[in-house]
Coordinates of C-alpha atoms in Angstrom, one line a residue:
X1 CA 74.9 160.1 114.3
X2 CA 76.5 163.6 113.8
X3 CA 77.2 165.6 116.8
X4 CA 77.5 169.5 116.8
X5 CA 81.0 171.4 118.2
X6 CA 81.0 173.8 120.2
X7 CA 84.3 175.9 121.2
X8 CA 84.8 177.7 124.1
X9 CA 88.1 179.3 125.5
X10 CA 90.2 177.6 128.3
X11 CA 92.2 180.1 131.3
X12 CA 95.7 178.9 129.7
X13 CA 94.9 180.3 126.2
X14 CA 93.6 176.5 125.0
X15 CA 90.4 176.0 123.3
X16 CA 88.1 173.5 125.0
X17 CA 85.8 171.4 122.6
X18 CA 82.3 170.1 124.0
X19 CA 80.8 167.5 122.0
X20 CA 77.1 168.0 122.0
X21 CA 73.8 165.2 120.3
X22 CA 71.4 167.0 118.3
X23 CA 68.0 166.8 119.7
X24 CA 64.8 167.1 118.7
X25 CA 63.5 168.0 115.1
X26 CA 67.7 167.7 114.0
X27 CA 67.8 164.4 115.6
X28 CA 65.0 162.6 114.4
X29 CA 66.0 164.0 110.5
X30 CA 69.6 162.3 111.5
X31 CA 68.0 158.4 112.2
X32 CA 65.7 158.8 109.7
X33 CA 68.2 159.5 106.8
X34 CA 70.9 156.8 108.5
X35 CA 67.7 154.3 108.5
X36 CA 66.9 155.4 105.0
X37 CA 70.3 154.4 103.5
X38 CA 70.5 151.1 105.3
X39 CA 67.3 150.4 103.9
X40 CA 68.7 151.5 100.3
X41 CA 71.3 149.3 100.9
X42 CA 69.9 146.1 102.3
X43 CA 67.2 146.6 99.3
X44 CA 70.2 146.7 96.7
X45 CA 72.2 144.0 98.2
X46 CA 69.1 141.3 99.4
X47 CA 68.5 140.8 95.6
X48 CA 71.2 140.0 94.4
X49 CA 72.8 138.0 96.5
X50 CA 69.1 136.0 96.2
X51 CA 70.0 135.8 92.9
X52 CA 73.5 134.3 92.9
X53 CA 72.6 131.9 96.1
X54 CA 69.7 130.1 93.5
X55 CA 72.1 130.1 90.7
X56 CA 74.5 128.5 93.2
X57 CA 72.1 125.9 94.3
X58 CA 70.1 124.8 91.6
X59 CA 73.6 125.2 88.7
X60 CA 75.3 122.9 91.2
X61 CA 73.6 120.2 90.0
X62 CA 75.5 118.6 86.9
X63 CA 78.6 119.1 89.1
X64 CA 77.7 115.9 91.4
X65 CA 77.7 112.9 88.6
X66 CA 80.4 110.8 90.0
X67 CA 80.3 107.3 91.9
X68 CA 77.0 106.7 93.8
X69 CA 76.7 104.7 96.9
X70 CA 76.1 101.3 95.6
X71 CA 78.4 98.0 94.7
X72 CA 79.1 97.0 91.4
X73 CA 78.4 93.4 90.4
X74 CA 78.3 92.0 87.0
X75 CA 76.1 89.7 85.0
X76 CA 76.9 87.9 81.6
X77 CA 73.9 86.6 79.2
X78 CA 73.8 82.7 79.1
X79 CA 71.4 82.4 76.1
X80 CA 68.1 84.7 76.5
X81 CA 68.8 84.6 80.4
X82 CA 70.9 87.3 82.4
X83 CA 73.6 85.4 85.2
X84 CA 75.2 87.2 87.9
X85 CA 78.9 86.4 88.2
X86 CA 81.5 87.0 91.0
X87 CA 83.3 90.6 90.7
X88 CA 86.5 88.3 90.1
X89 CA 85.0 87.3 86.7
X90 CA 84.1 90.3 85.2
X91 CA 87.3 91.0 83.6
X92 CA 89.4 94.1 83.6
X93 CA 87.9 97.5 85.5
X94 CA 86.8 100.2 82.8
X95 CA 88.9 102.9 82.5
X96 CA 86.3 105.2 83.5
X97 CA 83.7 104.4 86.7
X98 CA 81.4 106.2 84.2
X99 CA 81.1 103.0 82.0
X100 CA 79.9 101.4 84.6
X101 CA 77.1 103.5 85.9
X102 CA 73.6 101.9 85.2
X103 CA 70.5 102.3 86.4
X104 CA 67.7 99.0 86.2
X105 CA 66.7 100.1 82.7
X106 CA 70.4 100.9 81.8
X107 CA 70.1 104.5 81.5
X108 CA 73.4 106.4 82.3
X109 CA 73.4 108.0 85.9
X110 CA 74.0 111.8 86.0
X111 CA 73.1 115.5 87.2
X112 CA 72.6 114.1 90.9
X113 CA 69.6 111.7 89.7
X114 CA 68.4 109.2 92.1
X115 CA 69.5 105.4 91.4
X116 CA 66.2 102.9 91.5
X117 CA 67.8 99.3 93.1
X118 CA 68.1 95.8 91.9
X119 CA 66.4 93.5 93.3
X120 CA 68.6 90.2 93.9
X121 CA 68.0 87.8 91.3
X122 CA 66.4 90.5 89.3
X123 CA 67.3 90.1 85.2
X124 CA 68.4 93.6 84.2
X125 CA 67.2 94.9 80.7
X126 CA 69.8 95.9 78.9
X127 CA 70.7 94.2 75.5
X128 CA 75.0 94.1 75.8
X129 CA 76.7 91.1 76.1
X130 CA 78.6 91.7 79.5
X131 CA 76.9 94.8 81.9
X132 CA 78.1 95.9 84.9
X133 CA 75.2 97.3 87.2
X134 CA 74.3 98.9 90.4
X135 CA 73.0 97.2 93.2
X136 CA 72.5 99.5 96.3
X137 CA 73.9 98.3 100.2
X138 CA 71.5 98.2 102.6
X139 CA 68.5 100.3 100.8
X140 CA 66.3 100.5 97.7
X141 CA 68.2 103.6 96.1
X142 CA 71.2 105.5 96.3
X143 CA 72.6 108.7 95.0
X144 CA 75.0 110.1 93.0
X145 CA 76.6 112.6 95.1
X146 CA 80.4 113.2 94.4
X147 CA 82.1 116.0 92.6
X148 CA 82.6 115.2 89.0
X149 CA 84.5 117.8 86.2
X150 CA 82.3 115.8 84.2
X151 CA 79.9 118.7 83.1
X152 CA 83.0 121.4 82.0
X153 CA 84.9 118.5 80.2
X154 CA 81.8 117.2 77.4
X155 CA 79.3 118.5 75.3
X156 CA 75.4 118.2 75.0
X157 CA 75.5 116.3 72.7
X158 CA 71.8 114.9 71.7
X159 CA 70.9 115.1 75.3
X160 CA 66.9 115.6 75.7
X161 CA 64.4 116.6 78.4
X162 CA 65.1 113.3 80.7
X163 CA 68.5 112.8 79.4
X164 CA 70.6 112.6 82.5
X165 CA 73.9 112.9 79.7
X166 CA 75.2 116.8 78.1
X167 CA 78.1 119.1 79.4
X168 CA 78.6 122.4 78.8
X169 CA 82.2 122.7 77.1
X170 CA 81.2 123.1 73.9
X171 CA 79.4 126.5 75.2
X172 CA 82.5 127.6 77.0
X173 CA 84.5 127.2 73.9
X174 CA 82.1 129.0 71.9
X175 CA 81.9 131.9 74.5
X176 CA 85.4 132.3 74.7
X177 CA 85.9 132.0 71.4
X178 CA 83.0 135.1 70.5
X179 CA 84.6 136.9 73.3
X180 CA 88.3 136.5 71.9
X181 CA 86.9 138.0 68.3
X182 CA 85.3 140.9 70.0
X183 CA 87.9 141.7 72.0
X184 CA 90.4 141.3 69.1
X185 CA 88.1 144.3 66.9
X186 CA 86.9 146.4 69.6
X187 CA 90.1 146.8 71.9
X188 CA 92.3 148.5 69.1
X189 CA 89.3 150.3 68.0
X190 CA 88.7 151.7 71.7
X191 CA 92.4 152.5 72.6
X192 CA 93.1 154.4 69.3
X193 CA 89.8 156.3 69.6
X194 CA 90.0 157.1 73.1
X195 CA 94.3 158.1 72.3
X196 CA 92.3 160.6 69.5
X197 CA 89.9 162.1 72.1
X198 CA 92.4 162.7 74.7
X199 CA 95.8 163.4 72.7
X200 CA 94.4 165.0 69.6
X201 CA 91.1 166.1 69.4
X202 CA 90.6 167.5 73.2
X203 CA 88.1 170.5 73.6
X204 CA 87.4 170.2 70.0
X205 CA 84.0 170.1 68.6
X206 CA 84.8 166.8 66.5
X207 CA 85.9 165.3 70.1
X208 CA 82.4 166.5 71.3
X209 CA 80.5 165.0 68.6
X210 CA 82.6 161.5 68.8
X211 CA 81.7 161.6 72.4
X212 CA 78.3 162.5 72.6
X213 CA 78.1 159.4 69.8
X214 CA 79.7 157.0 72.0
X215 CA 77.3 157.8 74.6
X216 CA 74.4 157.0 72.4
X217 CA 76.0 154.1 71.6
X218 CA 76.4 152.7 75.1
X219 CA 73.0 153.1 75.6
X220 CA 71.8 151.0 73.2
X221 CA 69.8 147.8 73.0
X222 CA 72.0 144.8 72.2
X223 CA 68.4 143.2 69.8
X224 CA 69.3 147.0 68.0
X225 CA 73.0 146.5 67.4
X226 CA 72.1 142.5 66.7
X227 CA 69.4 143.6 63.7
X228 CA 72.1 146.5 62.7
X229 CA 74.6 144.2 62.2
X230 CA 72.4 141.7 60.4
X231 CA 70.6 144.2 57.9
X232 CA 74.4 145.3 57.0
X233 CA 76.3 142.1 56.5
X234 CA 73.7 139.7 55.9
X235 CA 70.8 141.1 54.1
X236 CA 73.3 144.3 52.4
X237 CA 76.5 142.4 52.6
X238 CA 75.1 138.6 50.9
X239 CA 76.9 137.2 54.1
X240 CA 75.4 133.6 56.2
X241 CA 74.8 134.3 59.6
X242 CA 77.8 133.7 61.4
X243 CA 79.9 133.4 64.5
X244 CA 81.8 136.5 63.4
X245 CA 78.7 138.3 62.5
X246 CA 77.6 138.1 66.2
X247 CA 81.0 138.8 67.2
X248 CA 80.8 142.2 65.0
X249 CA 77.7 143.0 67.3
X250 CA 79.0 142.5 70.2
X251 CA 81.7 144.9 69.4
X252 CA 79.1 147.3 69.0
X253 CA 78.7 146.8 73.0
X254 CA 81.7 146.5 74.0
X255 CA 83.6 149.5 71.9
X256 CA 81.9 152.2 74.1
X257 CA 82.7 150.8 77.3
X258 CA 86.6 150.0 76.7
X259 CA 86.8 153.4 74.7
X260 CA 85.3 155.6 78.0
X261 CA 87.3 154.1 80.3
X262 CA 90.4 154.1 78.5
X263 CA 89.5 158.0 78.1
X264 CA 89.4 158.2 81.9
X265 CA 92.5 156.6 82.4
X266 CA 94.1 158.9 79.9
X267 CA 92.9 161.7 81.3
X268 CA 94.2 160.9 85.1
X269 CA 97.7 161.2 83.5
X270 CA 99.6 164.5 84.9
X271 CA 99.9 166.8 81.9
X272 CA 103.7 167.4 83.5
X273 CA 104.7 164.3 82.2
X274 CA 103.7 164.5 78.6
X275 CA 105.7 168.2 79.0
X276 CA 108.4 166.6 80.4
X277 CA 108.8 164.3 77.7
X278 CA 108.2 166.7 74.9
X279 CA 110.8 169.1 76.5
X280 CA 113.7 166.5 75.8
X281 CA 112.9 166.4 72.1
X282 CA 110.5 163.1 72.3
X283 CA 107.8 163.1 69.5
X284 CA 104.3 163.1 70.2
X285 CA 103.1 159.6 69.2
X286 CA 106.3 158.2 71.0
X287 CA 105.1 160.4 74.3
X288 CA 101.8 158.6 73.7
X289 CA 103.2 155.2 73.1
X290 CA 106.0 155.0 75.6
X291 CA 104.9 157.5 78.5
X292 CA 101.1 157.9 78.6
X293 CA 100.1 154.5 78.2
X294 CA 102.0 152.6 80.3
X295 CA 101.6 155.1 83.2
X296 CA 98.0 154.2 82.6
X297 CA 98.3 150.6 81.2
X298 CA 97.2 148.5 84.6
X299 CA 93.5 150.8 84.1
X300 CA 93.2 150.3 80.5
X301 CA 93.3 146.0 80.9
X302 CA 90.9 146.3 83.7
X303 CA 88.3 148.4 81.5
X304 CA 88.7 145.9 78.6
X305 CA 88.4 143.1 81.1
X306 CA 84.8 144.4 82.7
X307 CA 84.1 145.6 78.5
X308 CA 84.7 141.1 78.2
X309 CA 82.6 140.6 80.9
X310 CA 79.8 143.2 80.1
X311 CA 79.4 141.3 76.4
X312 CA 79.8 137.3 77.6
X313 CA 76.5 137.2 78.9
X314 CA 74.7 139.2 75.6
X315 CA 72.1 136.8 74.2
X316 CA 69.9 138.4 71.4
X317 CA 72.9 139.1 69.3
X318 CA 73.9 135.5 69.3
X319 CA 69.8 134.0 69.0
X320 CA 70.0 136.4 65.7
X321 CA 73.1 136.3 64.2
X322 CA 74.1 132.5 65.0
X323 CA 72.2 128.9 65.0
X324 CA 73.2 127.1 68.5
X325 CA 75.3 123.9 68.3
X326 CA 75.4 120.9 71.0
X327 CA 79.0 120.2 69.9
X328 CA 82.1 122.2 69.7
X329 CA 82.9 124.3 66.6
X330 CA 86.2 125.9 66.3
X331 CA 85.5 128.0 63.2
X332 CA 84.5 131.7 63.3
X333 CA 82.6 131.3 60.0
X334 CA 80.4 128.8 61.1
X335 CA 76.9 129.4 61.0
X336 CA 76.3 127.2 64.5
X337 CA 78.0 127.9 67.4
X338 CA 77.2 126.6 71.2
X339 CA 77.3 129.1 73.7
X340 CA 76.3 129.7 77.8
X341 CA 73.3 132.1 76.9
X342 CA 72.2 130.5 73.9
X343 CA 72.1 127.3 76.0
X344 CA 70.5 128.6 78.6
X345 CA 67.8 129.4 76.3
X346 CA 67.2 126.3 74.4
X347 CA 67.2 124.4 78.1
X348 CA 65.1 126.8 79.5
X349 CA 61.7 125.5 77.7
X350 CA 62.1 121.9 78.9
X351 CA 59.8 121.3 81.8
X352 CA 60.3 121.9 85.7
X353 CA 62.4 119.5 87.6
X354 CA 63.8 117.7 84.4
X355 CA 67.8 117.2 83.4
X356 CA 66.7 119.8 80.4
X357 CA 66.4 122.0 83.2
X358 CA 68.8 121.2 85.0
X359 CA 71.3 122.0 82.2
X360 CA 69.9 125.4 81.9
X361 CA 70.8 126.3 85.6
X362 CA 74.0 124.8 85.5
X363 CA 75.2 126.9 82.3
X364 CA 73.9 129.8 84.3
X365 CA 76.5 128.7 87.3
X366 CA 79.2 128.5 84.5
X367 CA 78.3 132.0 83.1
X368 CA 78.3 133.5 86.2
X369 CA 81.9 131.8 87.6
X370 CA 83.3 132.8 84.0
X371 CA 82.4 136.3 84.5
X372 CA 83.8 136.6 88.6
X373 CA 86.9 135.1 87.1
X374 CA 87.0 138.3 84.2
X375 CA 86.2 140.8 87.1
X376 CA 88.8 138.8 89.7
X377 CA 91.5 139.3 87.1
X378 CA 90.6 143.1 86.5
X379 CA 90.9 143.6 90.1
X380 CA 94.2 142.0 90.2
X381 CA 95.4 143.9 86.9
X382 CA 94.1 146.9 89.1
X383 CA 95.5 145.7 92.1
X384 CA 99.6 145.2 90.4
X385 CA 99.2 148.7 88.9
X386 CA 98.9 150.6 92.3
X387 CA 101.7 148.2 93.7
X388 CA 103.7 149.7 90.5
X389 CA 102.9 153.1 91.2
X390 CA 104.7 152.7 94.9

């Protein structure tokens, strides 16, 4: 609440302040704007933090597929007939507790799914010669409910609707991968063009053209860069659609953000330096290369770490451009290539409550963590480069 001042003088030549509350018509203008902004703020803030509590909560899923609460027994086939044996005599452990994860039918246990029991004495229905299955203590069911890296360290695979199987590291690998082309195009793009703007071209009419472009450019759709991109290099250019050709997209969205805040950052350096160094004889593009960038440097990394983050989540470049893959691709030419949106989109159509679905919320989870990393390290970049400037 703002108070008014109000100075009067004091017998030994001191000024005495009085601290007086509006009232009135001035007060109630006062709470109402102060109610108005927490309003503004609780209406931008309740959103989204709505939004990342369900991705939280329903993406968390595939991350619980380890041991469930039930013994493991064994059984051998004697003829057409299924025998339990003593844990003793079933041999060597698997290497993995995932081998030995069955469910009465045999299906593989995963994405938190419930565990149906075995009756005692009950034949299971699998068809291999030596099965190790679940049998629950004490209840009907269990549930698998441990933390498993399972779902970062395989691939989809031919996973369906009710397939409880399917990871998402082939998308992670395919994201990174699109995001390491991009960045590789668009950064030395940006820099250079922003170096031009700032260095060269400043208070020129070319600079205001460039600039007025680039902000035209950052305003547009990424489906409009996506059919740009495909009308030049595949339809004009004979090219197959391509994980480079939606890489070349995306550099369409991420040149304008790494080029204006490279700009800023250029312009925040003191023009006393660049004098200073000129002044001992230094050429210009040296001044640029050894004086005005590095002052600047920790600022440029951060804006091409948020430009990363801004494109990793683009989808209608990469439905267009590239087929999606349920295994990991390594080659930039490829015409299929898994990613986290694109996944998200082919799990998205399975139906409500299904491991399909589950899959699509649990990319979303990965997406999301992938892009608080990118901002995390930005912030530290930021973070180092105020630590230098002390």
């Amino acid at each position: 609440m703002s108070t008014a001042v109000n100075t009067t003088s004091a017998p030994a030549g001191e000024s005495k302040i009085e601290l007086r509350t509006p009232s009135g018509k001035r007060q109630l203008i006062d709470r109402s704007a102060t109610a108005f902004v927490w309003l503004a703020g609780l209406l931008a803030i309740i959103p989204l933090l709505w939004i990342l509590g369900t991705v939280a909560v329903k993406g968390a899923a595939p991350l619980v597929t380890a041991q469930p609460d039930y013994i493991k027994t064994c059984a051998t086939k004697d003829g057409s007939k299924w025998v339990r044996v003593e844990q003793s005599q079933c041999g060597a452990e698997p290497a993995s507790p995932l081998d030995y994860r069955y469910t009465e039918s045999g299906k593989y246990v995963g994405v938190g799914e419930q565990i149906e029991g075995l009756s005692k004495g009950k034949e299971p229905t699998a068809v291999s010669t030596e099965l190790r299955i679940g049998e629950p203590q004490g209840s009907s069911a269990g549930t698998a409910k441990e933390f498993s890296l399972q779902w970062w360290t395989s691939d989809e695979g031919q996973a369906t609707q009710n397939s409880s199987a399917g990871g998402a590291k082939h998308a992670i690998i395919g994201t990174l991968l699109i995001g390491l082309i991009t960045s590789l195009i668009a950064v030395p793009i940006a820099v250079l063009g922003a170096v031009w703007l700032v260095e060269y071209a400043r208070a020129t009419k070319a600079a205001k053209v460039v600039s007025f472009a680039i902000d035209i450019l950052s305003g547009v759709p990424s489906i409009v860069a996506a059919l740009f991109v495909f009308a030049l290099v595949i339809t004009i250019g004979g090219m197959d659609r391509s994980t480079f050709a939606a890489s070349l997209a995306l550099v369409l969205l991420m040149l304008p953000t790494v080029l204006r805040s490279t700009e800023e950052m250029l312009k925040l350096v003191p023009d006393s330096l660049r004098e200073a160094s000129y002044a001992l004889g230094v050429p210009k593009w040296k001044t640029i290369l050894k004086v005005v960038i590095p002052t600047c440097s920790s600022g440029i990394l951060t804006g091409i770490v948020l430009g990363l983050a801004r494109v990793m989540g683009e989808t209608a470049p990469l439905l267009i451009l590239v087929a999606f893959a349920t295994g990991t691709n390594w080659s930039p030419l490829a015409s299929n290539m898994g990613s986290l949106p694109t996944m998200i989109n082919e799990d998205r159509r399975f139906a409500v409550g299904s491991t399909g679905e589950v899959r699509a919320w649990g990319a979303a989870l990965t997406l999301v963590l992938l892009v608080m990393i990118l901002n995390l390290i930005a912030r530290g970049i930021a973070r180092m480069g105020k630590i230098a400037d002390k």
